[in-house]
CSV table of C-alpha atoms and ligand atoms in Angstrom, one decimal:
chain,number,residue,atom,x,y,z
A,168,UNK,CA,-22.9,-1.5,19.6
A,169,UNK,CA,-19.5,-1.4,18.1
A,170,UNK,CA,-17.9,1.9,17.1
A,171,UNK,CA,-18.4,2.4,13.4
A,172,UNK,CA,-15.6,3.4,11.1
A,173,UNK,CA,-16.2,6.9,9.7
A,174,UNK,CA,-14.2,8.2,6.6
A,175,UNK,CA,-13.6,11.7,5.3
A,176,UNK,CA,-11.5,13.1,2.6
A,177,UNK,CA,-8.3,13.0,4.6
A,178,UNK,CA,-9.2,11.0,7.7
A,179,UNK,CA,-10.3,7.7,9.0
A,180,UNK,CA,-12.0,7.6,12.4
A,181,UNK,CA,-12.1,4.3,14.3
A,182,UNK,CA,-12.2,2.9,17.8
A,183,UNK,CA,-8.9,3.3,19.7
A,184,UNK,CA,-7.1,0.0,20.3
A,185,UNK,CA,-4.4,-1.2,22.6
A,186,UNK,CA,-1.9,-0.6,19.8
A,187,UNK,CA,-2.8,3.2,20.0
A,188,UNK,CA,-1.8,3.5,23.7
A,189,UNK,CA,1.7,4.8,23.1
A,190,UNK,CA,0.5,7.4,20.5
A,191,UNK,CA,-2.2,8.5,22.9
A,192,UNK,CA,0.3,8.8,25.7
A,193,UNK,CA,2.7,10.8,23.6
A,194,UNK,CA,-0.1,13.2,22.4
A,195,UNK,CA,-1.3,13.7,26.0
A,196,UNK,CA,2.0,15.1,27.2
A,197,UNK,CA,1.0,18.4,25.7
A,198,UNK,CA,0.1,20.8,28.6
A,199,UNK,CA,-2.8,22.3,26.6
A,200,UNK,CA,-4.7,19.1,27.0
A,201,UNK,CA,-4.8,19.0,30.9
A,202,UNK,CA,-5.2,22.8,30.8
A,203,UNK,CA,-8.5,22.5,29.0
A,204,UNK,CA,-9.8,19.0,29.8
A,205,UNK,CA,-10.1,16.7,32.8
A,206,UNK,CA,-7.5,14.3,31.4
A,207,UNK,CA,-4.8,13.2,33.9
A,208,UNK,CA,-1.4,14.9,34.2
A,209,UNK,CA,1.2,13.5,34.1
A,210,UNK,CA,-0.4,11.2,31.6
A,211,UNK,CA,1.0,7.7,31.6
A,212,UNK,CA,0.9,4.7,29.3
A,213,UNK,CA,-1.3,3.0,32.0
A,214,UNK,CA,-3.9,5.9,31.6
A,215,UNK,CA,-4.0,5.3,27.9
A,216,UNK,CA,-4.4,1.5,28.3
A,217,UNK,CA,-7.3,2.0,30.8
A,218,UNK,CA,-8.8,4.6,28.4
A,219,UNK,CA,-8.9,2.2,25.5
A,220,UNK,CA,-10.5,-0.5,27.7
A,221,UNK,CA,-13.1,1.9,29.0
A,222,UNK,CA,-13.9,3.2,25.5
A,223,UNK,CA,-14.6,-0.4,24.4
A,224,UNK,CA,-16.9,-0.9,27.5
A,225,UNK,CA,-18.8,2.4,26.8
A,226,UNK,CA,-19.3,1.4,23.2
A,227,UNK,CA,-20.6,-2.1,24.1
A,228,UNK,CA,-23.0,-0.5,26.6
A,229,UNK,CA,-24.1,2.1,24.0
A,230,UNK,CA,-23.3,4.8,26.6
A,231,UNK,CA,-20.7,6.6,24.5
A,232,UNK,CA,-18.3,6.3,21.5
A,233,UNK,CA,-14.6,7.3,21.1
A,234,UNK,CA,-12.9,7.6,17.7
A,235,UNK,CA,-9.2,7.9,17.1
A,236,UNK,CA,-8.7,10.4,14.3
A,237,UNK,CA,-6.2,8.9,11.8
A,238,UNK,CA,-4.7,10.5,8.8
A,239,UNK,CA,-3.9,8.7,5.6
A,240,UNK,CA,0.0,8.3,5.4
A,241,UNK,CA,0.3,10.9,2.6
A,242,UNK,CA,-1.2,13.6,4.8
A,243,UNK,CA,1.0,13.5,7.9
A,244,UNK,CA,4.0,11.9,9.4
A,245,UNK,CA,1.9,10.6,12.4
A,246,UNK,CA,-1.3,8.6,11.9
A,247,UNK,CA,-3.2,9.2,15.2
A,248,UNK,CA,-3.7,13.0,15.2
A,249,UNK,CA,-6.5,13.3,17.8
A,250,UNK,CA,-9.5,11.8,19.6
A,251,UNK,CA,-13.2,12.7,19.4
A,252,UNK,CA,-16.1,11.3,21.4
A,253,UNK,CA,-19.8,11.3,21.9
A,254,UNK,CA,-21.2,10.6,25.3
A,255,UNK,CA,-24.9,10.0,25.7
A,256,UNK,CA,-26.8,12.6,27.8
A,257,UNK,CA,-30.3,11.3,28.2
A,258,UNK,CA,-32.7,10.1,25.6
A,259,UNK,CA,-31.8,11.4,22.1
A,260,UNK,CA,-28.9,13.6,23.2
A,261,UNK,CA,-25.1,13.3,23.4
A,262,UNK,CA,-22.1,15.5,24.3
A,263,UNK,CA,-19.2,15.9,21.9
A,264,UNK,CA,-15.6,16.1,23.1
A,265,UNK,CA,-12.3,16.2,21.4
A,266,UNK,CA,-8.5,16.9,21.5
A,267,UNK,CA,-5.9,17.1,18.8
A,268,UNK,CA,-2.2,16.4,18.9
A,269,UNK,CA,-0.4,19.8,19.5
A,270,UNK,CA,1.6,19.5,16.2
A,271,UNK,CA,-1.5,18.7,14.2
A,272,UNK,CA,-3.8,21.6,15.2
A,273,UNK,CA,-5.0,24.4,13.0
A,274,UNK,CA,-5.2,22.5,9.8
A,275,UNK,CA,-8.9,21.7,10.0
A,276,UNK,CA,-8.6,18.0,10.9
A,277,UNK,CA,-10.7,18.5,13.9
A,278,UNK,CA,-13.6,20.1,12.1
A,279,UNK,CA,-13.3,17.6,9.3
A,280,UNK,CA,-13.6,14.7,11.8
A,281,UNK,CA,-16.3,16.3,13.8
A,282,UNK,CA,-18.5,16.8,10.7
A,283,UNK,CA,-18.4,13.0,10.1
A,284,UNK,CA,-19.2,12.3,13.8
A,285,UNK,CA,-22.1,14.8,13.8
A,286,UNK,CA,-23.5,13.3,10.6
A,287,UNK,CA,-23.4,9.9,12.2
A,288,UNK,CA,-25.0,11.3,15.4
A,289,UNK,CA,-28.0,12.7,13.6
A,290,UNK,CA,-28.5,10.2,10.8
A,291,UNK,CA,-31.5,7.9,11.4
A,292,UNK,CA,-29.3,5.0,10.3
A,293,UNK,CA,-26.6,6.2,12.8
A,294,UNK,CA,-27.5,7.2,16.3
A,295,UNK,CA,-30.6,9.1,15.3
A,296,UNK,CA,-30.1,11.8,17.9
A,297,UNK,CA,-32.1,15.0,18.2
A,298,UNK,CA,-29.5,17.1,20.0
A,299,UNK,CA,-25.8,17.5,20.5
A,300,UNK,CA,-24.1,19.4,23.3
A,301,UNK,CA,-20.7,21.0,23.6
A,302,UNK,CA,-19.2,22.2,26.9
A,303,UNK,CA,-15.8,23.8,27.6
A,304,UNK,CA,-14.1,25.9,30.2
A,305,UNK,CA,-14.7,29.7,29.7
A,306,UNK,CA,-11.8,31.0,27.7
A,307,UNK,CA,-11.2,27.9,25.5
A,308,UNK,CA,-11.3,29.9,22.3
A,309,UNK,CA,-9.9,27.2,20.1
A,310,UNK,CA,-12.6,24.7,21.1
A,311,UNK,CA,-15.3,27.4,20.9
A,312,UNK,CA,-14.3,28.4,17.4
A,313,UNK,CA,-14.4,24.8,16.4
A,314,UNK,CA,-17.8,24.3,17.9
A,315,UNK,CA,-19.1,27.5,16.2
A,316,UNK,CA,-17.7,26.3,12.9
A,317,UNK,CA,-19.6,23.1,13.4
A,318,UNK,CA,-22.9,24.8,13.6
A,319,UNK,CA,-23.3,24.8,17.4
A,320,UNK,CA,-25.4,27.7,18.9
A,321,UNK,CA,-24.0,29.4,22.0
A,322,UNK,CA,-26.4,28.7,24.9
A,323,UNK,CA,-24.7,30.4,27.9
A,324,UNK,CA,-22.2,30.4,30.7
A,325,UNK,CA,-22.9,27.9,33.5
A,326,UNK,CA,-21.3,28.7,36.8
A,327,UNK,CA,-18.7,26.1,38.1
A,328,UNK,CA,-20.0,23.7,35.5
A,329,UNK,CA,-16.7,22.5,34.0
A,330,UNK,CA,-13.6,20.8,35.5
A,331,UNK,CA,-10.1,20.9,34.0
A,332,UNK,CA,-7.1,19.2,35.4
A,333,UNK,CA,-5.1,22.5,35.3
A,334,UNK,CA,-7.7,24.8,36.7
A,335,UNK,CA,-10.1,22.7,38.8
A,336,UNK,CA,-13.8,23.6,38.8
A,337,UNK,CA,-14.4,26.6,36.6
A,338,UNK,CA,-17.3,28.4,34.8
A,339,UNK,CA,-18.3,26.7,31.5
A,340,UNK,CA,-19.4,27.7,28.1
A,341,UNK,CA,-22.2,25.6,26.7
A,342,UNK,CA,-23.6,25.2,23.2
A,343,UNK,CA,-26.0,23.0,21.4
A,344,UNK,CA,-26.9,21.9,17.9
A,345,UNK,CA,-30.3,20.4,17.1
A,346,UNK,CA,-31.0,17.9,14.3
A,347,UNK,CA,-33.3,20.6,12.9
A,348,UNK,CA,-30.7,23.4,13.0
A,349,UNK,CA,-29.0,24.7,9.9
A,350,UNK,CA,-25.3,23.8,10.0
A,351,UNK,CA,-24.4,27.4,9.0
A,352,UNK,CA,-22.2,28.9,11.7
A,353,UNK,CA,-24.1,31.3,14.0
A,354,UNK,CA,-22.8,34.5,15.8
A,355,UNK,CA,-21.3,33.8,19.2
A,356,UNK,CA,-21.1,37.0,21.2
A,357,UNK,CA,-18.4,35.6,23.4
A,358,UNK,CA,-16.1,35.2,20.4
A,359,UNK,CA,-16.7,38.7,19.1
B,548,COA,C1,-9.7,22.5,20.5
B,548,COA,C2,-8.8,21.8,19.5
B,548,COA,C3,-9.2,20.3,19.4
B,548,COA,C4,-9.0,22.5,18.1
B,548,COA,O1,-8.2,21.7,17.2
B,548,COA,P1,-7.7,22.4,15.8
B,548,COA,O2,-6.9,21.4,15.1
B,548,COA,O3,-7.1,23.7,16.0
B,548,COA,O4,-9.1,22.6,15.0
B,548,COA,P2,-9.3,23.1,13.5
B,548,COA,O5,-8.0,23.2,12.8
B,548,COA,O6,-10.3,22.2,12.9
B,548,COA,O7,-9.8,24.6,13.8
B,548,COA,C5,-11.1,24.8,14.4
B,548,COA,C6,-11.2,26.3,14.7
B,548,COA,O8,-10.4,26.7,15.8
B,548,COA,C7,-9.6,27.8,15.5
B,548,COA,N1,-8.4,27.7,16.3
B,548,COA,C8,-7.5,26.7,16.4
B,548,COA,N2,-6.6,27.0,17.3
B,548,COA,C9,-6.9,28.2,17.8
B,548,COA,C10,-6.3,29.0,18.8
B,548,COA,N3,-5.2,28.6,19.5
B,548,COA,N4,-6.9,30.2,19.1
B,548,COA,C11,-8.0,30.6,18.5
B,548,COA,N5,-8.6,29.8,17.5
B,548,COA,C12,-8.0,28.7,17.2
B,548,COA,C13,-9.4,27.6,14.0
B,548,COA,O9,-9.0,28.9,13.4
B,548,COA,C14,-10.8,27.2,13.6
B,548,COA,O10,-11.7,28.3,13.7
B,548,COA,P3,-12.3,29.0,12.4
B,548,COA,O11,-13.1,27.9,11.7
B,548,COA,O12,-13.2,30.0,13.0
B,548,COA,O13,-11.2,29.5,11.6
B,548,COA,C15,-7.3,21.9,19.9
B,548,COA,O14,-7.0,23.2,20.0
B,548,COA,C16,-7.0,21.1,21.2
B,548,COA,O15,-6.8,19.9,21.1
B,548,COA,N6,-7.0,21.8,22.3
B,548,COA,C17,-6.6,21.2,23.6
B,548,COA,C18,-7.7,20.3,24.1
B,548,COA,C19,-9.1,20.9,24.1
B,548,COA,O16,-9.2,22.1,24.4
B,548,COA,N7,-10.1,20.1,23.8
B,548,COA,C20,-11.5,20.6,23.9
B,548,COA,C21,-12.0,20.6,25.3
B,548,COA,S1,-13.6,21.3,25.4
């Protein structure tokens, strides 16, 4: 299945292409990305080229989808501002993942993009999923606040369940959102 183009007020989400490899490489020089994700560090152009190829293979196999988050020119000086993904986790479920360029954070692009991806995930005409999962290293407050804002319910701490490049294997925060859940943000005790 090809990765569909998703549009929001400020953003266009589409499959990453070979032409995006330099922008992906540039974004992934930010130490916050390997600090909180398993992405390689140092991150080279070759890593980005391989990532684009693998994303196309996963999409063809219907095992997962990667979207480059792109701004319209009037909204930012750069066009590729982040990446967001869905990875299938058994029948009817998938895990959401994301990163944003360091200089493009905190302006709501991630939550705007993720709403479109979640709609696509749950729509019967999209992927028709029943459940979405979110996982992060304990302490990744920025990611957790984004997941809470997106209607995910906190489900617990899993011991040694998450791996980051910077910290190795670490305890993980987990959350989920069901198709039947209200999208209204819930209380997350770990965020206070
Ligand atoms: C996680 C990440 C994608 C969030 O991107 P963003 O552009 O800040 O997201 P948004 O602007 O849509 O904000 C989402 C929420 O995070 C909060 N937030 C953003 N940066 C934060 C920070 N450094 N500390 C605490 N909260 C933060 C925002 O206030 C907002 O929460 P709110 O709705 O409760 O106010 C970004 O910080 C990032 O790329 N981090 C490095 C990679 C990473 O951790 N990926 C996720 C791995 S699980």
